[in-house]
JSON list of C-alpha atoms in Angstrom, two decimals:
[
{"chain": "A", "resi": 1, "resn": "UNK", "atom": "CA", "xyz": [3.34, -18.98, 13.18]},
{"chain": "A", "resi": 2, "resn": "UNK", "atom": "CA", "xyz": [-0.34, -18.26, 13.04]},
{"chain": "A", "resi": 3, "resn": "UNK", "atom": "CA", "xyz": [0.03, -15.61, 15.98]},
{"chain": "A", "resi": 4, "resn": "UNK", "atom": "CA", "xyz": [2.73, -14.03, 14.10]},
{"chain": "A", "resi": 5, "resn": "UNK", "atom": "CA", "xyz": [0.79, -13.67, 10.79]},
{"chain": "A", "resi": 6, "resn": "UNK", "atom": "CA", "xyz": [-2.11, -12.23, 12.99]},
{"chain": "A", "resi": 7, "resn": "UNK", "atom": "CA", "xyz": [0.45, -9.95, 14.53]},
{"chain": "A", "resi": 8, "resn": "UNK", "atom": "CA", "xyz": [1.46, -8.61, 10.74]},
{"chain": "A", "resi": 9, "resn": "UNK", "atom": "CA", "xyz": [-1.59, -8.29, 9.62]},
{"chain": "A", "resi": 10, "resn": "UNK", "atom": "CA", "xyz": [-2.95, -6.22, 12.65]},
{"chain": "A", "resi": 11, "resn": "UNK", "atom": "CA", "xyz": [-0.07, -3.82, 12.07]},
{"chain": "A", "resi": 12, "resn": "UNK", "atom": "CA", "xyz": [-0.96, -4.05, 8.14]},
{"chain": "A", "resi": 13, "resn": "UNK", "atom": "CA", "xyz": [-4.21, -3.11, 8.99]},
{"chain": "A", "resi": 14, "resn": "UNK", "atom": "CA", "xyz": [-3.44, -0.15, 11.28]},
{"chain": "A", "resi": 15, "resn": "UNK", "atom": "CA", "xyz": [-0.94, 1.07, 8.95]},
{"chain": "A", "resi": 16, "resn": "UNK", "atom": "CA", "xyz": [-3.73, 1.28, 6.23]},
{"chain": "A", "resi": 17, "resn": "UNK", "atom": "CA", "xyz": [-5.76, 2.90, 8.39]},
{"chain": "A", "resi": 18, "resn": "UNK", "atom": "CA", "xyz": [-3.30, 5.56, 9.19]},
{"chain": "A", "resi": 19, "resn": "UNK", "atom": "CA", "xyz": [-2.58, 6.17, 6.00]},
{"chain": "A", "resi": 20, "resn": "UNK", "atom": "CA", "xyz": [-6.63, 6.27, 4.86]},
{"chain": "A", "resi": 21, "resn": "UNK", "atom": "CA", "xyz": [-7.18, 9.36, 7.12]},
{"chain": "A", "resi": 22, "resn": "UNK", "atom": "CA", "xyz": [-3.45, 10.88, 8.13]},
{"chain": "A", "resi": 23, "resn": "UNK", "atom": "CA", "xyz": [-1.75, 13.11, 5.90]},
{"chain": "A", "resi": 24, "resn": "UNK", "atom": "CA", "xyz": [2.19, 11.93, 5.00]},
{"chain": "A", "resi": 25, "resn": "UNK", "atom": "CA", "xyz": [5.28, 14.00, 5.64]},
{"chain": "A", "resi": 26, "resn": "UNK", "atom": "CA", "xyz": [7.44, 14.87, 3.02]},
{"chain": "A", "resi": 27, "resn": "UNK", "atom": "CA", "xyz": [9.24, 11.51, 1.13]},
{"chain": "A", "resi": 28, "resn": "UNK", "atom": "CA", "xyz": [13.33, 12.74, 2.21]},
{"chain": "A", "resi": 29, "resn": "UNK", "atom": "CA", "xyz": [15.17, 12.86, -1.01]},
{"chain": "A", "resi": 30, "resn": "UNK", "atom": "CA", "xyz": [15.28, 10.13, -3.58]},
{"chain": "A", "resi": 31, "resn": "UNK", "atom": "CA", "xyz": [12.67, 8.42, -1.42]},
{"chain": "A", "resi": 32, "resn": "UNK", "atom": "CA", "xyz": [9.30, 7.03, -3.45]},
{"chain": "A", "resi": 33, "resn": "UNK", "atom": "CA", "xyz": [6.84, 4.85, -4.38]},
{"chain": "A", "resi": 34, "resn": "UNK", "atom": "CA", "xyz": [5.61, 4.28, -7.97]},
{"chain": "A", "resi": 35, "resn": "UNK", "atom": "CA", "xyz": [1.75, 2.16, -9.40]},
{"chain": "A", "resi": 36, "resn": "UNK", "atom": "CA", "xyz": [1.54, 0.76, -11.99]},
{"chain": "A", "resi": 37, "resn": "UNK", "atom": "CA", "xyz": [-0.62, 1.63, -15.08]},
{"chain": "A", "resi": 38, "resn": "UNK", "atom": "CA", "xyz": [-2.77, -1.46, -14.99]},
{"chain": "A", "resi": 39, "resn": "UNK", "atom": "CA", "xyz": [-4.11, -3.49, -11.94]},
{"chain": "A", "resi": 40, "resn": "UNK", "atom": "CA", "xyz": [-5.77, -7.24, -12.13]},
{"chain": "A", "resi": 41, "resn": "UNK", "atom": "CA", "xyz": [-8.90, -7.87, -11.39]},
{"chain": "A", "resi": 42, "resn": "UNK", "atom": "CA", "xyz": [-9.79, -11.93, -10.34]},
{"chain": "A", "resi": 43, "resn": "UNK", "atom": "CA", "xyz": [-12.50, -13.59, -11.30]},
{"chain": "A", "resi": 44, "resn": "UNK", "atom": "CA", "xyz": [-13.13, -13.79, -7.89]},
{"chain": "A", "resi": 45, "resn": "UNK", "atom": "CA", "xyz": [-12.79, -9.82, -7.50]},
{"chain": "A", "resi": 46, "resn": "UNK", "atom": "CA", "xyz": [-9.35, -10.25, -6.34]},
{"chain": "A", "resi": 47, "resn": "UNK", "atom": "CA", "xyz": [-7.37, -7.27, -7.45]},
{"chain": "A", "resi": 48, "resn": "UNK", "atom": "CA", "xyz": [-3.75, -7.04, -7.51]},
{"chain": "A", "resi": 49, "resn": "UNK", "atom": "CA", "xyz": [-2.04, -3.48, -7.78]},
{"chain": "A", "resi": 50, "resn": "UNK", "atom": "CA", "xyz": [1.92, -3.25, -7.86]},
{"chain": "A", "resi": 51, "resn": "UNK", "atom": "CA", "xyz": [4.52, -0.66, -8.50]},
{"chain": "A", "resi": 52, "resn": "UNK", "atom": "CA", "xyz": [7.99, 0.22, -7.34]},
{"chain": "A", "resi": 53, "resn": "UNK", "atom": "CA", "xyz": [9.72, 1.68, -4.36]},
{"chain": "A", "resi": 54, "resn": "UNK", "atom": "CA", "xyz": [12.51, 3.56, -2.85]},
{"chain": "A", "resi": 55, "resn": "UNK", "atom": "CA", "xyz": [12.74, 4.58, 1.19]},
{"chain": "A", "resi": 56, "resn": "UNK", "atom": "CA", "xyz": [15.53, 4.83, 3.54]},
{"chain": "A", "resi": 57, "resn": "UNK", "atom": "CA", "xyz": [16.36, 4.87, 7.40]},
{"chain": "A", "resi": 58, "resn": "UNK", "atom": "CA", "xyz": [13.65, 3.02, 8.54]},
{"chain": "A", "resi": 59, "resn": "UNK", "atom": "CA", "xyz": [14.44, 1.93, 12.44]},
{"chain": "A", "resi": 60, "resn": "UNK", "atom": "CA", "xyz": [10.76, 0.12, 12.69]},
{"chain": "A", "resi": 61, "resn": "UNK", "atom": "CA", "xyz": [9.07, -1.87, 10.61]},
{"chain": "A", "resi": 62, "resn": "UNK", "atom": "CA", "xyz": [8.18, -0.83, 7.26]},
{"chain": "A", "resi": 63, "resn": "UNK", "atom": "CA", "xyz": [4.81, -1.21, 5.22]},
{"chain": "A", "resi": 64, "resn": "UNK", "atom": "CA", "xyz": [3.36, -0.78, 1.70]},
{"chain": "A", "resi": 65, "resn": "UNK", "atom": "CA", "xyz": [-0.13, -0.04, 1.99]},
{"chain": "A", "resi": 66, "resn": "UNK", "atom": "CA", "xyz": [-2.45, 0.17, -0.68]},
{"chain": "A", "resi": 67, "resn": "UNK", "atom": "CA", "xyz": [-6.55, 1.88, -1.63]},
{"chain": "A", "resi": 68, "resn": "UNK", "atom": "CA", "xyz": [-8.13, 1.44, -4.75]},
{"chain": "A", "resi": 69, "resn": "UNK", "atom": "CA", "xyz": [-11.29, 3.81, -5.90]},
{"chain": "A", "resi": 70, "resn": "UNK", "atom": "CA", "xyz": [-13.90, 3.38, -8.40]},
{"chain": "A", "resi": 71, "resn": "UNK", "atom": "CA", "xyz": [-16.49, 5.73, -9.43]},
{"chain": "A", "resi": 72, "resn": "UNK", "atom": "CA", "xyz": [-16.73, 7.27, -5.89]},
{"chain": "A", "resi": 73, "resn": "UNK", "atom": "CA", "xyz": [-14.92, 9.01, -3.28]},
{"chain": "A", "resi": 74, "resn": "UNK", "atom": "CA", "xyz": [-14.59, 5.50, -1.12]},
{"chain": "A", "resi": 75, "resn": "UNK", "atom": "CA", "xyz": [-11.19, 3.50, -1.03]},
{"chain": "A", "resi": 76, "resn": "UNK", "atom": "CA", "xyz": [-10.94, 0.14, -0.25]},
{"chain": "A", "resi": 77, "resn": "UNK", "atom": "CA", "xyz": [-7.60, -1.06, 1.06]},
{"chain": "A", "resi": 78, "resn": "UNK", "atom": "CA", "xyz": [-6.00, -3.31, -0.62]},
{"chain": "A", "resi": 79, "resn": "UNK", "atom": "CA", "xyz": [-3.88, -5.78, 1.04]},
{"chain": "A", "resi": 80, "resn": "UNK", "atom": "CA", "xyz": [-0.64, -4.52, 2.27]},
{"chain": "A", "resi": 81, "resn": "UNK", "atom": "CA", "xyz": [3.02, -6.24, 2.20]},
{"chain": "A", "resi": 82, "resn": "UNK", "atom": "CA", "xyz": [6.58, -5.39, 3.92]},
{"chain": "A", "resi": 83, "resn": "UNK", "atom": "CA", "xyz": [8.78, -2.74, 3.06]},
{"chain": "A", "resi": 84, "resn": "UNK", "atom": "CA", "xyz": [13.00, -2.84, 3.04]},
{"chain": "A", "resi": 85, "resn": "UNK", "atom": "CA", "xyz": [13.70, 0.74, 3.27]},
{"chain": "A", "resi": 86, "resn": "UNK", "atom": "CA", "xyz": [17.64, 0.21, 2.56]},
{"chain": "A", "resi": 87, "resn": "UNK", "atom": "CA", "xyz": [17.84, 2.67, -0.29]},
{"chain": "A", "resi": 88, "resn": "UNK", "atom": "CA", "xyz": [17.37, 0.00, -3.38]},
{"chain": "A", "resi": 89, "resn": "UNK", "atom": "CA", "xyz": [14.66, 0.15, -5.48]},
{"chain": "A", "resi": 90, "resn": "UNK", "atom": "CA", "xyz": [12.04, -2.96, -4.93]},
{"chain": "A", "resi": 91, "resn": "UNK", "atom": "CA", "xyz": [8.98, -4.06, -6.44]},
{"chain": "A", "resi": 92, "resn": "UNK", "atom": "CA", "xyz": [5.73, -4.10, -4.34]},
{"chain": "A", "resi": 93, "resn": "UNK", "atom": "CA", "xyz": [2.51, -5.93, -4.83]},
{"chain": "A", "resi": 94, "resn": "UNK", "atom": "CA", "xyz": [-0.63, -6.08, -2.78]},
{"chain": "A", "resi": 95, "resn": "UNK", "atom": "CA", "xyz": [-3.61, -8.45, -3.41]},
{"chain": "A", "resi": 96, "resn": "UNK", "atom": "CA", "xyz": [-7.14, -8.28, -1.34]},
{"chain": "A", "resi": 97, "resn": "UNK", "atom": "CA", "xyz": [-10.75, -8.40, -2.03]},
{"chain": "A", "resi": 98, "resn": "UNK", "atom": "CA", "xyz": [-12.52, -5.06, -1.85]},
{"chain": "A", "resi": 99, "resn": "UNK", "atom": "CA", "xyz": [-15.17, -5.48, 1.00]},
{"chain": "A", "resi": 100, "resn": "UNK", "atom": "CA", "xyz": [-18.50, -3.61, -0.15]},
{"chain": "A", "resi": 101, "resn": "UNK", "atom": "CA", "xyz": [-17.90, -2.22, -3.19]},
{"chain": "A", "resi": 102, "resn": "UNK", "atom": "CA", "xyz": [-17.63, -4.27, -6.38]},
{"chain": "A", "resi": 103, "resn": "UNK", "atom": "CA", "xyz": [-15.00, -3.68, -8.94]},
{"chain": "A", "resi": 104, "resn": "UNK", "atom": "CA", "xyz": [-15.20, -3.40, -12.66]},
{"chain": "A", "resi": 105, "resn": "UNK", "atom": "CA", "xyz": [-12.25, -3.72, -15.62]},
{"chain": "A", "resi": 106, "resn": "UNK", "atom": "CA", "xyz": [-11.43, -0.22, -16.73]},
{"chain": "A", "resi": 107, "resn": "UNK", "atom": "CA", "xyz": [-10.94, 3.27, -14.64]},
{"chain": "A", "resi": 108, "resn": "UNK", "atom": "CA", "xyz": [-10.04, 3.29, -11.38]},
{"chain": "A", "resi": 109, "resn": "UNK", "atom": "CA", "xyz": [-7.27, 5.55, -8.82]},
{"chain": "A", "resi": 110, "resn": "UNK", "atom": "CA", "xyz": [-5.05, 4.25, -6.74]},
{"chain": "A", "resi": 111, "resn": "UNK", "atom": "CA", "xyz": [-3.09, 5.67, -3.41]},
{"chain": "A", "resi": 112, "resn": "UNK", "atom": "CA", "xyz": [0.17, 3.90, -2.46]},
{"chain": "A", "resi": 113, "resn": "UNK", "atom": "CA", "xyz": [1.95, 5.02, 0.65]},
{"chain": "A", "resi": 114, "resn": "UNK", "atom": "CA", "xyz": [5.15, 3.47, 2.49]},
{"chain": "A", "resi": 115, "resn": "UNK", "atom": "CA", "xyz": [4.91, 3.79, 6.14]},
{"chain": "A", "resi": 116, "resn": "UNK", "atom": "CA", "xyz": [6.90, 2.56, 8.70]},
{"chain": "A", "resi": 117, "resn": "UNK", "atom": "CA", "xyz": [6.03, 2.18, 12.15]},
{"chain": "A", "resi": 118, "resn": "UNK", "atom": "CA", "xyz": [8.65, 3.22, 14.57]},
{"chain": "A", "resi": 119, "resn": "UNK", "atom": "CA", "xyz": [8.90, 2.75, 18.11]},
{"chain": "A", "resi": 120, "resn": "UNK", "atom": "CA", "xyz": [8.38, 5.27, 20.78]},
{"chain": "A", "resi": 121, "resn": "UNK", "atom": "CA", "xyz": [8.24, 4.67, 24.00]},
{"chain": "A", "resi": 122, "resn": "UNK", "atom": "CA", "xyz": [5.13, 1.79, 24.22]},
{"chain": "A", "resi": 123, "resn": "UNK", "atom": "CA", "xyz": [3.70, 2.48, 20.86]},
{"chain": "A", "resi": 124, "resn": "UNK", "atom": "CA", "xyz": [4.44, 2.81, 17.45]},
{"chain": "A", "resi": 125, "resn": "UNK", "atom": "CA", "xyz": [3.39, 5.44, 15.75]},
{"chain": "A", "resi": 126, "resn": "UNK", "atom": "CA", "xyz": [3.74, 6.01, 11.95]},
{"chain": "A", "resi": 127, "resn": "UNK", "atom": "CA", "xyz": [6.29, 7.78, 9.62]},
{"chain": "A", "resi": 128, "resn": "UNK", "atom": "CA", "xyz": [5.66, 8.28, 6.14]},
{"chain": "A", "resi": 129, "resn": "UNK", "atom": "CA", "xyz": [8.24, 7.79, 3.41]},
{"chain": "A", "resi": 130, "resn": "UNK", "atom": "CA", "xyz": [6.07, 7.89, 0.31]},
{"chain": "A", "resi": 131, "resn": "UNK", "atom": "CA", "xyz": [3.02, 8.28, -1.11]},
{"chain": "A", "resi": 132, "resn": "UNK", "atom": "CA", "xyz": [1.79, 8.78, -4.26]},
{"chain": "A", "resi": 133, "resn": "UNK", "atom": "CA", "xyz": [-1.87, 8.87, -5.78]},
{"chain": "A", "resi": 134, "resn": "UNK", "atom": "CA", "xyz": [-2.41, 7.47, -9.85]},
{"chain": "A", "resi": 135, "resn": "UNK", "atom": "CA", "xyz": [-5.03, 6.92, -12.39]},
{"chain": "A", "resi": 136, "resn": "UNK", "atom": "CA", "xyz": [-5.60, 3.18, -13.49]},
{"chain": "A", "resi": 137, "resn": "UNK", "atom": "CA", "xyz": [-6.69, 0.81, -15.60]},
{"chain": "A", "resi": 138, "resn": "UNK", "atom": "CA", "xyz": [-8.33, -2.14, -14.30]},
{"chain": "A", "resi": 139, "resn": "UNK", "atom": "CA", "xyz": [-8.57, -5.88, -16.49]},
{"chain": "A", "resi": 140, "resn": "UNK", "atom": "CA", "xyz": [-9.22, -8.85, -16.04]},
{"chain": "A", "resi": 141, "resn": "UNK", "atom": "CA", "xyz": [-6.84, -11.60, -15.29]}
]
């Protein structure tokens, strides 16, 4: 199992990377992806962010990737988790530790995107099905 976890989070990690510096296709219709008002922030400096989603006719593998900002221009992904793009809304949730940059309680913007990564040929490349960008509030717990 451990190869297979390293396996999803490589392809976590490339789809947040895609998704840091491409820019997304139109979401077809009734397609989305919603954040929440308020994120968590851990003792630790764990945050948690969540929302909803919606996304449809996904033939590869589907992602929700996740950035958080605070007081600057920098994101800092936050974790990532699978999508089920079968045209139900689901609940999302991502948890990481922001590497460099310390966050506080109180304002912060978050980008959500759902991204799927469909075969072509040898690679994969990426298809966006959502993205959205949203104020937040950061607290503790």
């Amino acid at each position: 199992m451990p190869v297979r976890r390293s396996l999803l989070a490589a392809a976590l990690g490339a789809a947040a990377l895609l998704c840091a510096t491409a820019a997304p296709a139109a979401a077809a219709p009734g397609e989305y992806i919603t954040v929440d008002p308020t994120g968590r922030i851990a003792a630790d400096g764990t945050v948690t962010l969540s929302g909803s989603y919606r996304c449809t006719g996904a033939t590869g593998a589907a992602f929700i990737g996740s950035s958080i900002s605070q007081g600057s221009d920098r994101r800092q992904g936050i974790g990532g988790s699978a999508a089920r793009c079968d045209g139900v809304e689901h609940r999302w949730q991502n948890s990481g530790k922001p590497s460099g940059q310390t966050l506080r309680p109180g304002a912060a913007r978050v980008q959500a995107t759902v991204v799927e990564l469909r075969p072509s040929g040898i690679i994969l490349l990426p298809v966006f099905h959502a993205q959205t960008d949203r104020d937040i509030t950061l607290v503790r717990g």
